[in-house]
Amino acid sequence: MTDKTILRALRGEKLPTPPIWMMRQAGRYLPEYRATRARAGDFLSLCYNPDLAAEVTLQPIRRFGFDAAILFADILLLPQALGADLWFVTGEGPRLSTISDMAGVKALRPTAEIHETLSPIYETVKMLARELPQETTLIGFAGAPWTVATYMIAGRGTPDQAPAHRLKDNDRAAFVALMERITESTIEYLDAQVRAGAEVIKLFDSWAGSLQGQDFVDFALLPTKRIIAELKSRHPTVPIIAFPREAGQGYVGFARATGADCVALDNSVTPEWGAAHVQVDGCVQGNLASRHMVTGGQALVDETRRIVAAFSGGPHIFNLGHGITPDADPDNVARMIEVVRGG
Ligand code: 1CP
């Protein structure tokens, strides 16, 4: 048995102080991250350089003492490993070549070949497994299939995921074939991360909230369930955190339906609602609005205390409702941690 607090919470234990980590905890709000990224040259070179990727993963652990480290990589590396062109436009974000039909899906590289591109990521995981403090949990991750598909179809982030919805509704066969390719390669990618030393896996379905009704079941819930079932059959003890962001009512029963050990909540739901409707099934993670990392002050303290109190009746991992933004003040992060730990 291990004493790592995050693993205890994920096994369903209610702890006197919730363990804490933060989405995008390695990132542009930290001067040391900006310096290492400059050294790497650009974002993708940073992701594929195990020494520097491990370094930026460790930076927020050294500075703040978070209970978990999340592998520094990106959900869009998998599309790149499947053969998509990927580049980042400074100040704008990621761009990819687009997929618009079955021919585009068929042109993707076979799943068995993804490791040729992704092996530096496994090297980063191995280095982290060696270098992290023994009380710190190492989290590996991937995007969930729908979210990854939205980027592969549109070629960029989209406010309403309209291109992906169009392919889903107008060329169902091509859309389903793409989801299938992403799902099977995500399983192999995550399996390799666990074999390299990841102790927990997180699935980011950042755009799950745009799937309604049966689409939510078919394209958020069922792919997540399948990935979890396959990973659990290979690695029965590795806990999995699912994040169907902005799922609203879809959060209810999501852990039971998918086999996830924990559901991460965004801040479109109140912590009291999350406790009553989601935490009843097990561990939850969340859900402080990331703007408090920019604005700070008494509102940050009050809202942090409210979340800790609301989830104090069951297993809880403290986190933000979404990633911290580049304009955040690191002092506010330190204050949040102090308040969670009783200060
Ligand atoms: O300029 C920079 O330095 C890049 C900013 C950045 C960072 C720090 C990007 C580009 N990705 C990352 C790292 C990252 N991305 C991590 C690693 C570690 C950590 O959390 O500390 C993780 C887990 C992700 C996951 C990720 N990438 C998601 C899912 C989570 C979420 O935020 O919803 C998504 C949607 C992406 C795509 C992506 N990568 C980067 C950006 C700016 C985006 C969003 C693009 C868009 O939708 O417009």
CSV table of C-alpha atoms and ligand atoms in Angstrom, one decimal:
chain,number,residue,atom,x,y,z
A,1,MET,CA,0.0,0.0,0.0
A,2,THR,CA,1.2,3.4,-0.8
A,3,ASP,CA,0.7,6.6,1.2
A,4,LYS,CA,0.6,9.0,-1.6
A,5,THR,CA,-2.4,11.3,-0.8
A,6,ILE,CA,-3.7,11.5,-4.4
A,7,LEU,CA,-3.8,7.7,-4.7
A,8,ARG,CA,-5.6,7.4,-1.4
A,9,ALA,CA,-8.2,9.9,-2.5
A,10,LEU,CA,-8.6,8.0,-5.8
A,11,ARG,CA,-9.2,4.8,-3.9
A,12,GLY,CA,-12.1,6.5,-2.2
A,13,GLU,CA,-10.6,7.7,1.0
A,14,LYS,CA,-11.8,10.9,2.6
A,15,LEU,CA,-8.8,12.8,3.8
A,16,PRO,CA,-8.6,15.6,6.4
A,17,THR,CA,-6.9,17.8,3.9
A,18,PRO,CA,-7.6,17.3,0.2
A,19,PRO,CA,-4.5,16.7,-2.0
A,20,ILE,CA,-4.0,19.4,-4.6
A,21,TRP,CA,-2.6,19.9,-8.1
A,22,MET,CA,-3.6,22.3,-10.8
A,23,MET,CA,-4.4,22.0,-14.5
A,24,ARG,CA,-1.7,23.7,-16.6
A,25,GLN,CA,0.4,24.0,-13.5
A,26,ALA,CA,3.5,24.1,-15.8
A,27,GLY,CA,2.9,27.0,-18.1
A,28,ARG,CA,3.3,30.5,-19.1
A,29,TYR,CA,2.3,32.2,-15.8
A,30,LEU,CA,5.6,30.9,-14.4
A,31,PRO,CA,8.8,32.9,-15.3
A,32,GLU,CA,10.9,29.7,-15.0
A,33,TYR,CA,8.6,28.0,-17.6
A,34,ARG,CA,9.0,30.9,-20.0
A,35,ALA,CA,12.8,30.7,-19.6
A,36,THR,CA,12.9,26.9,-20.3
A,37,ARG,CA,10.6,27.3,-23.3
A,38,ALA,CA,12.8,30.0,-24.7
A,39,ARG,CA,15.8,27.6,-24.3
A,40,ALA,CA,13.8,24.9,-26.2
A,41,GLY,CA,13.0,27.3,-29.0
A,42,ASP,CA,9.3,26.6,-29.4
A,43,PHE,CA,6.5,24.7,-27.7
A,44,LEU,CA,6.8,21.4,-29.7
A,45,SER,CA,10.5,21.3,-29.3
A,46,LEU,CA,9.9,21.6,-25.5
A,47,CYS,CA,7.4,18.7,-25.6
A,48,TYR,CA,9.7,16.4,-27.5
A,49,ASN,CA,12.9,17.2,-25.4
A,50,PRO,CA,12.7,14.8,-22.4
A,51,ASP,CA,15.3,16.8,-20.3
A,52,LEU,CA,13.5,20.1,-20.7
A,53,ALA,CA,9.9,18.6,-20.6
A,54,ALA,CA,10.8,16.9,-17.3
A,55,GLU,CA,12.3,20.1,-16.0
A,56,VAL,CA,9.1,22.2,-16.7
A,57,THR,CA,7.0,19.4,-15.1
A,58,LEU,CA,9.1,19.6,-11.9
A,59,GLN,CA,9.1,23.4,-11.7
A,60,PRO,CA,5.7,23.8,-10.1
A,61,ILE,CA,6.4,20.9,-7.8
A,62,ARG,CA,9.6,22.7,-6.5
A,63,ARG,CA,7.9,26.1,-6.3
A,64,PHE,CA,4.6,25.1,-4.7
A,65,GLY,CA,4.9,21.5,-3.5
A,66,PHE,CA,1.8,20.2,-5.3
A,67,ASP,CA,0.8,16.6,-4.5
A,68,ALA,CA,0.8,15.6,-8.2
A,69,ALA,CA,2.9,16.4,-11.2
A,70,ILE,CA,1.3,16.1,-14.7
A,71,LEU,CA,3.5,15.1,-17.5
A,72,PHE,CA,4.4,18.0,-19.7
A,73,ALA,CA,3.1,17.2,-23.2
A,74,ASP,CA,0.0,18.1,-25.2
A,75,ILE,CA,-3.2,16.3,-26.3
A,76,LEU,CA,-2.3,17.2,-29.9
A,77,LEU,CA,0.9,15.1,-30.0
A,78,LEU,CA,-1.2,12.0,-30.7
A,79,PRO,CA,-2.8,13.5,-33.9
A,80,GLN,CA,0.7,14.4,-35.0
A,81,ALA,CA,1.9,10.8,-34.3
A,82,LEU,CA,-1.1,9.6,-36.5
A,83,GLY,CA,0.3,11.7,-39.3
A,84,ALA,CA,-1.4,15.1,-39.0
A,85,ASP,CA,0.8,18.2,-39.5
A,86,LEU,CA,0.9,20.2,-36.3
A,87,TRP,CA,2.3,23.6,-35.6
A,88,PHE,CA,1.7,26.4,-33.1
A,89,VAL,CA,1.1,30.0,-34.2
A,90,THR,CA,2.5,32.4,-31.5
A,91,GLY,CA,-0.2,34.3,-29.8
A,92,GLU,CA,-2.9,32.2,-31.5
A,93,GLY,CA,-2.6,28.5,-30.7
A,94,PRO,CA,-2.3,25.2,-32.4
A,95,ARG,CA,-2.9,24.5,-36.1
A,96,LEU,CA,-3.3,21.1,-37.7
A,97,SER,CA,-3.9,19.7,-41.2
A,98,THR,CA,-7.6,18.9,-41.4
A,99,ILE,CA,-9.6,15.7,-42.0
A,100,SER,CA,-12.9,16.1,-43.9
A,101,ASP,CA,-13.7,12.6,-45.3
A,102,MET,CA,-13.0,8.9,-45.2
A,103,ALA,CA,-9.9,9.3,-47.5
A,104,GLY,CA,-8.4,11.5,-44.8
A,105,VAL,CA,-9.1,8.9,-42.1
A,106,LYS,CA,-7.6,6.1,-44.2
A,107,ALA,CA,-4.4,8.2,-44.9
A,108,LEU,CA,-3.6,8.2,-41.1
A,109,ARG,CA,-0.6,6.2,-39.9
A,110,PRO,CA,-1.3,2.8,-38.4
A,111,THR,CA,-1.6,2.8,-34.6
A,112,ALA,CA,1.4,0.5,-34.2
A,113,GLU,CA,3.6,3.4,-35.6
A,114,ILE,CA,2.6,6.1,-33.1
A,115,HIS,CA,5.4,5.2,-30.8
A,116,GLU,CA,8.0,6.3,-33.3
A,117,THR,CA,6.8,9.9,-32.8
A,118,LEU,CA,5.9,9.6,-29.1
A,119,SER,CA,8.9,7.7,-27.7
A,120,PRO,CA,10.4,11.0,-26.3
A,121,ILE,CA,7.3,11.4,-24.2
A,122,TYR,CA,7.8,8.0,-22.6
A,123,GLU,CA,11.4,9.0,-21.9
A,124,THR,CA,10.1,12.1,-20.1
A,125,VAL,CA,7.8,9.9,-18.0
A,126,LYS,CA,10.7,7.6,-17.1
A,127,MET,CA,12.8,10.5,-16.0
A,128,LEU,CA,10.0,11.9,-13.9
A,129,ALA,CA,9.3,8.6,-12.2
A,130,ARG,CA,13.0,8.6,-11.1
A,131,GLU,CA,13.2,12.3,-10.2
A,132,LEU,CA,9.9,13.2,-8.5
A,133,PRO,CA,9.8,13.4,-4.7
A,134,GLN,CA,8.5,10.1,-3.3
A,135,GLU,CA,5.3,11.7,-2.0
A,136,THR,CA,4.4,13.2,-5.4
A,137,THR,CA,2.1,11.3,-7.8
A,138,LEU,CA,2.8,11.3,-11.5
A,139,ILE,CA,-0.2,11.8,-13.8
A,140,GLY,CA,-0.1,10.9,-17.5
A,141,PHE,CA,-2.8,12.0,-19.8
A,142,ALA,CA,-4.4,12.1,-23.3
A,143,GLY,CA,-7.3,14.0,-24.9
A,144,ALA,CA,-10.6,12.0,-25.0
A,145,PRO,CA,-11.5,11.0,-28.6
A,146,TRP,CA,-14.2,13.6,-29.2
A,147,THR,CA,-12.0,16.5,-28.1
A,148,VAL,CA,-9.0,15.2,-30.2
A,149,ALA,CA,-11.4,14.7,-33.2
A,150,THR,CA,-12.6,18.4,-32.9
A,151,TYR,CA,-9.0,19.6,-33.5
A,152,MET,CA,-8.2,17.0,-36.2
A,153,ILE,CA,-11.4,18.0,-38.2
A,154,ALA,CA,-11.3,21.8,-37.7
A,155,GLY,CA,-7.5,22.1,-37.7
A,156,ARG,CA,-7.6,24.4,-34.7
A,157,GLY,CA,-9.5,25.2,-31.5
A,158,THR,CA,-13.1,26.2,-32.3
A,159,PRO,CA,-15.6,28.0,-30.0
A,160,ASP,CA,-18.5,25.7,-30.9
A,161,GLN,CA,-16.8,22.7,-32.5
A,162,ALA,CA,-19.0,23.3,-35.6
A,163,PRO,CA,-16.8,21.5,-38.2
A,164,ALA,CA,-16.7,18.3,-36.0
A,165,HIS,CA,-20.5,18.4,-35.5
A,166,ARG,CA,-20.9,18.8,-39.3
A,167,LEU,CA,-18.8,15.8,-40.1
A,168,LYS,CA,-20.6,13.8,-37.4
A,169,ASP,CA,-24.0,14.7,-38.8
A,170,ASN,CA,-23.2,14.7,-42.6
A,171,ASP,CA,-20.6,11.8,-43.0
A,172,ARG,CA,-21.2,9.6,-40.0
A,173,ALA,CA,-19.1,6.7,-41.4
A,174,ALA,CA,-16.0,8.9,-41.7
A,175,PHE,CA,-16.6,10.5,-38.3
A,176,VAL,CA,-17.0,7.1,-36.6
A,177,ALA,CA,-13.9,5.7,-38.4
A,178,LEU,CA,-11.9,8.7,-37.1
A,179,MET,CA,-13.2,8.3,-33.5
A,180,GLU,CA,-12.3,4.6,-33.8
A,181,ARG,CA,-8.7,5.4,-34.9
A,182,ILE,CA,-8.3,8.0,-32.1
A,183,THR,CA,-9.7,5.6,-29.5
A,184,GLU,CA,-7.5,2.7,-30.3
A,185,SER,CA,-4.4,4.8,-30.6
A,186,THR,CA,-5.2,6.6,-27.3
A,187,ILE,CA,-5.3,3.2,-25.5
A,188,GLU,CA,-1.8,2.3,-26.8
A,189,TYR,CA,-0.5,5.8,-26.0
A,190,LEU,CA,-1.8,5.6,-22.4
A,191,ASP,CA,-0.7,2.0,-22.0
A,192,ALA,CA,2.9,3.1,-22.9
A,193,GLN,CA,2.8,6.0,-20.4
A,194,VAL,CA,1.7,3.6,-17.6
A,195,ARG,CA,4.5,1.2,-18.6
A,196,ALA,CA,7.0,4.1,-18.5
A,197,GLY,CA,5.9,5.0,-14.9
A,198,ALA,CA,2.7,7.1,-14.9
A,199,GLU,CA,0.7,6.3,-11.8
A,200,VAL,CA,-2.6,7.9,-12.7
A,201,ILE,CA,-4.2,8.7,-16.1
A,202,LYS,CA,-6.3,11.7,-16.9
A,203,LEU,CA,-8.6,11.9,-19.9
A,204,PHE,CA,-9.3,15.5,-21.0
A,205,ASP,CA,-12.7,15.8,-22.8
A,206,SER,CA,-12.5,19.6,-22.9
A,207,TRP,CA,-15.3,19.9,-25.5
A,208,ALA,CA,-17.7,17.3,-24.1
A,209,GLY,CA,-20.1,20.1,-23.2
A,210,SER,CA,-21.0,20.6,-26.8
A,211,LEU,CA,-22.3,17.0,-27.2
A,212,GLN,CA,-26.0,16.8,-26.4
A,213,GLY,CA,-28.3,13.8,-25.6
A,214,GLN,CA,-27.4,10.6,-27.4
A,215,ASP,CA,-24.3,12.2,-28.9
A,216,PHE,CA,-23.0,12.7,-25.4
A,217,VAL,CA,-23.5,9.0,-24.7
A,218,ASP,CA,-22.1,7.8,-28.0
A,219,PHE,CA,-19.1,10.1,-28.3
A,220,ALA,CA,-18.1,11.2,-24.8
A,221,LEU,CA,-19.3,8.4,-22.4
A,222,LEU,CA,-18.8,5.3,-24.5
A,223,PRO,CA,-15.3,6.0,-25.9
A,224,THR,CA,-14.2,6.9,-22.3
A,225,LYS,CA,-15.7,3.7,-21.0
A,226,ARG,CA,-13.9,1.7,-23.7
A,227,ILE,CA,-10.5,3.3,-23.0
A,228,ILE,CA,-10.9,2.8,-19.2
A,229,ALA,CA,-12.0,-0.9,-19.6
A,230,GLU,CA,-9.0,-1.6,-21.8
A,231,LEU,CA,-6.5,0.2,-19.6
A,232,LYS,CA,-7.9,-1.5,-16.5
A,233,SER,CA,-7.6,-4.9,-18.1
A,234,ARG,CA,-3.9,-4.3,-18.7
A,235,HIS,CA,-3.2,-2.3,-15.5
A,236,PRO,CA,-6.0,-3.0,-12.9
A,237,THR,CA,-4.6,-0.8,-10.2
A,238,VAL,CA,-4.0,2.4,-12.2
A,239,PRO,CA,-6.7,5.0,-11.3
A,240,ILE,CA,-8.3,7.1,-14.1
A,241,ILE,CA,-9.7,10.6,-13.8
A,242,ALA,CA,-12.3,11.6,-16.4
A,243,PHE,CA,-12.9,15.2,-17.3
A,244,PRO,CA,-16.0,15.6,-19.5
A,245,ARG,CA,-15.8,19.4,-19.2
A,246,GLU,CA,-19.1,21.3,-19.0
A,247,ALA,CA,-21.1,18.1,-19.1
A,248,GLY,CA,-23.6,19.6,-16.6
A,249,GLN,CA,-26.2,16.9,-16.0
A,250,GLY,CA,-23.9,14.5,-17.9
A,251,TYR,CA,-21.6,14.5,-14.9
A,252,VAL,CA,-24.3,12.6,-12.9
A,253,GLY,CA,-23.5,8.9,-13.0
A,254,PHE,CA,-20.5,9.4,-15.3
A,255,ALA,CA,-18.1,7.6,-13.0
A,256,ARG,CA,-20.4,4.6,-12.6
A,257,ALA,CA,-21.2,4.4,-16.4
A,258,THR,CA,-17.5,4.7,-17.5
A,259,GLY,CA,-15.6,3.0,-14.7
A,260,ALA,CA,-13.6,6.2,-13.9
A,261,ASP,CA,-12.2,6.4,-10.4
A,262,CYS,CA,-12.7,10.1,-10.3
A,263,VAL,CA,-14.6,12.8,-12.2
A,264,ALA,CA,-13.1,16.2,-12.6
A,265,LEU,CA,-15.7,19.0,-12.3
A,266,ASP,CA,-15.4,22.4,-14.1
A,267,ASN,CA,-16.7,25.5,-12.4
A,268,SER,CA,-20.0,25.7,-14.3
A,269,VAL,CA,-21.4,23.6,-11.5
A,270,THR,CA,-21.4,24.6,-7.8
A,271,PRO,CA,-19.3,22.5,-5.4
A,272,GLU,CA,-22.5,21.8,-3.4
A,273,TRP,CA,-24.2,20.4,-6.5
A,274,GLY,CA,-21.1,18.3,-7.3
A,275,ALA,CA,-21.0,16.9,-3.8
A,276,ALA,CA,-24.7,16.0,-3.9
A,277,HIS,CA,-24.8,14.5,-7.4
A,278,VAL,CA,-21.3,13.4,-8.4
A,279,GLN,CA,-19.3,12.8,-5.2
A,280,VAL,CA,-22.0,10.3,-4.0
A,281,ASP,CA,-20.4,7.9,-6.5
A,282,GLY,CA,-16.7,8.4,-5.4
A,283,CYS,CA,-13.8,10.8,-5.7
A,284,VAL,CA,-14.3,14.2,-7.4
A,285,GLN,CA,-11.7,16.7,-8.5
A,286,GLY,CA,-12.1,20.5,-8.8
A,287,ASN,CA,-13.4,23.1,-9.1
A,288,LEU,CA,-12.1,26.6,-8.4
A,289,ALA,CA,-12.6,29.1,-11.2
A,290,SER,CA,-9.2,29.8,-12.7
A,291,ARG,CA,-9.9,33.6,-12.8
A,292,HIS,CA,-9.2,33.6,-9.0
A,293,MET,CA,-5.6,32.9,-9.9
A,294,VAL,CA,-5.6,36.3,-11.7
A,295,THR,CA,-7.8,38.3,-9.3
A,296,GLY,CA,-6.8,36.9,-5.9
A,297,GLY,CA,-7.9,38.7,-2.7
A,298,GLN,CA,-10.6,37.7,-0.3
A,299,ALA,CA,-12.8,36.2,-3.1
A,300,LEU,CA,-10.0,33.6,-3.7
A,301,VAL,CA,-9.8,32.7,0.0
A,302,ASP,CA,-13.6,32.5,0.4
A,303,GLU,CA,-14.2,30.4,-2.7
A,304,THR,CA,-11.4,28.0,-1.9
A,305,ARG,CA,-12.8,27.5,1.6
A,306,ARG,CA,-16.3,27.0,0.2
A,307,ILE,CA,-15.0,24.3,-2.2
A,308,VAL,CA,-13.0,22.5,0.5
A,309,ALA,CA,-16.0,22.6,2.9
A,310,ALA,CA,-18.6,21.4,0.2
A,311,PHE,CA,-16.5,18.3,-0.7
A,312,SER,CA,-15.3,17.6,2.9
A,313,GLY,CA,-17.8,14.7,3.3
A,314,GLY,CA,-16.1,12.4,0.8
A,315,PRO,CA,-13.0,11.8,-1.4
A,316,HIS,CA,-11.8,15.0,-3.0
A,317,ILE,CA,-8.8,16.3,-5.0
A,318,PHE,CA,-8.6,20.1,-5.0
A,319,ASN,CA,-8.0,21.6,-8.5
A,320,LEU,CA,-9.2,24.4,-10.7
A,321,GLY,CA,-12.2,24.1,-12.9
A,322,HIS,CA,-10.0,24.5,-16.0
A,323,GLY,CA,-6.4,25.3,-16.8
A,324,ILE,CA,-4.6,28.3,-15.1
A,325,THR,CA,-4.2,31.2,-17.6
A,326,PRO,CA,-0.9,32.9,-18.6
A,327,ASP,CA,-2.0,36.2,-16.8
A,328,ALA,CA,-2.3,34.4,-13.4
A,329,ASP,CA,-0.1,35.6,-10.5
A,330,PRO,CA,2.0,32.8,-8.9
A,331,ASP,CA,1.4,34.4,-5.5
A,332,ASN,CA,-2.3,33.6,-5.8
A,333,VAL,CA,-1.4,30.0,-6.5
A,334,ALA,CA,0.6,29.9,-3.3
A,335,ARG,CA,-2.2,31.5,-1.3
A,336,MET,CA,-4.7,29.0,-2.7
A,337,ILE,CA,-2.5,26.1,-1.6
A,338,GLU,CA,-2.1,27.7,1.9
A,339,VAL,CA,-5.8,28.0,2.3
A,340,VAL,CA,-6.5,24.4,1.2
A,341,ARG,CA,-3.9,23.2,3.7
A,342,GLY,CA,-5.6,25.1,6.5
A,343,GLY,CA,-4.0,28.5,6.4
B,1,1CP,O1,2.8,28.7,-25.5
B,1,1CP,C1,3.0,27.8,-24.8
B,1,1CP,O2,3.9,27.6,-24.0
B,1,1CP,C2,1.9,26.7,-24.9
B,1,1CP,C3,0.8,26.7,-24.0
B,1,1CP,C4,0.5,25.3,-23.8
B,1,1CP,C5,0.8,24.5,-22.7
B,1,1CP,C6,1.6,25.0,-21.5
B,1,1CP,C7,-0.2,24.4,-24.7
B,1,1CP,C8,-0.7,24.7,-26.1
B,1,1CP,N1,-0.2,23.1,-24.2
B,1,1CP,C9,0.4,23.2,-22.9
B,1,1CP,C10,0.6,22.0,-22.1
B,1,1CP,C11,-0.5,21.1,-21.8
B,1,1CP,N2,-1.6,20.9,-22.5
B,1,1CP,C12,-0.6,20.2,-20.7
B,1,1CP,C13,0.6,19.9,-19.8
B,1,1CP,C14,0.8,20.1,-18.5
B,1,1CP,C15,0.1,20.9,-17.5
B,1,1CP,O3,-1.2,20.8,-17.4
B,1,1CP,O4,0.8,21.5,-16.7
B,1,1CP,C16,-1.8,19.5,-20.8
B,1,1CP,C17,-2.4,18.5,-19.8
B,1,1CP,C18,-2.5,20.0,-21.9
B,1,1CP,C19,-3.8,19.5,-22.4
B,1,1CP,C20,-4.5,20.2,-23.5
B,1,1CP,N3,-3.9,20.8,-24.6
B,1,1CP,C21,-5.9,20.3,-23.6
B,1,1CP,C22,-6.8,19.7,-22.6
B,1,1CP,C23,-7.0,20.6,-21.4
B,1,1CP,C24,-7.7,21.9,-21.6
B,1,1CP,O5,-7.0,22.9,-21.3
B,1,1CP,O6,-8.8,22.0,-22.0
B,1,1CP,C25,-6.2,21.0,-24.8
B,1,1CP,C26,-7.6,21.3,-25.3
B,1,1CP,C27,-5.0,21.3,-25.4
B,1,1CP,C28,-4.8,21.9,-26.8
B,1,1CP,C29,-3.9,23.1,-26.6
B,1,1CP,N4,-2.6,23.1,-26.5
B,1,1CP,C30,-2.1,24.4,-26.3
B,1,1CP,C31,-3.2,25.3,-26.4
B,1,1CP,C32,-3.2,26.8,-26.3
B,1,1CP,C33,-4.4,24.5,-26.6
B,1,1CP,C34,-5.8,24.9,-26.7
B,1,1CP,C35,-6.1,25.4,-28.0
B,1,1CP,C36,-7.5,25.9,-28.4
B,1,1CP,O7,-8.5,25.2,-28.1
B,1,1CP,O8,-7.5,27.0,-29.0
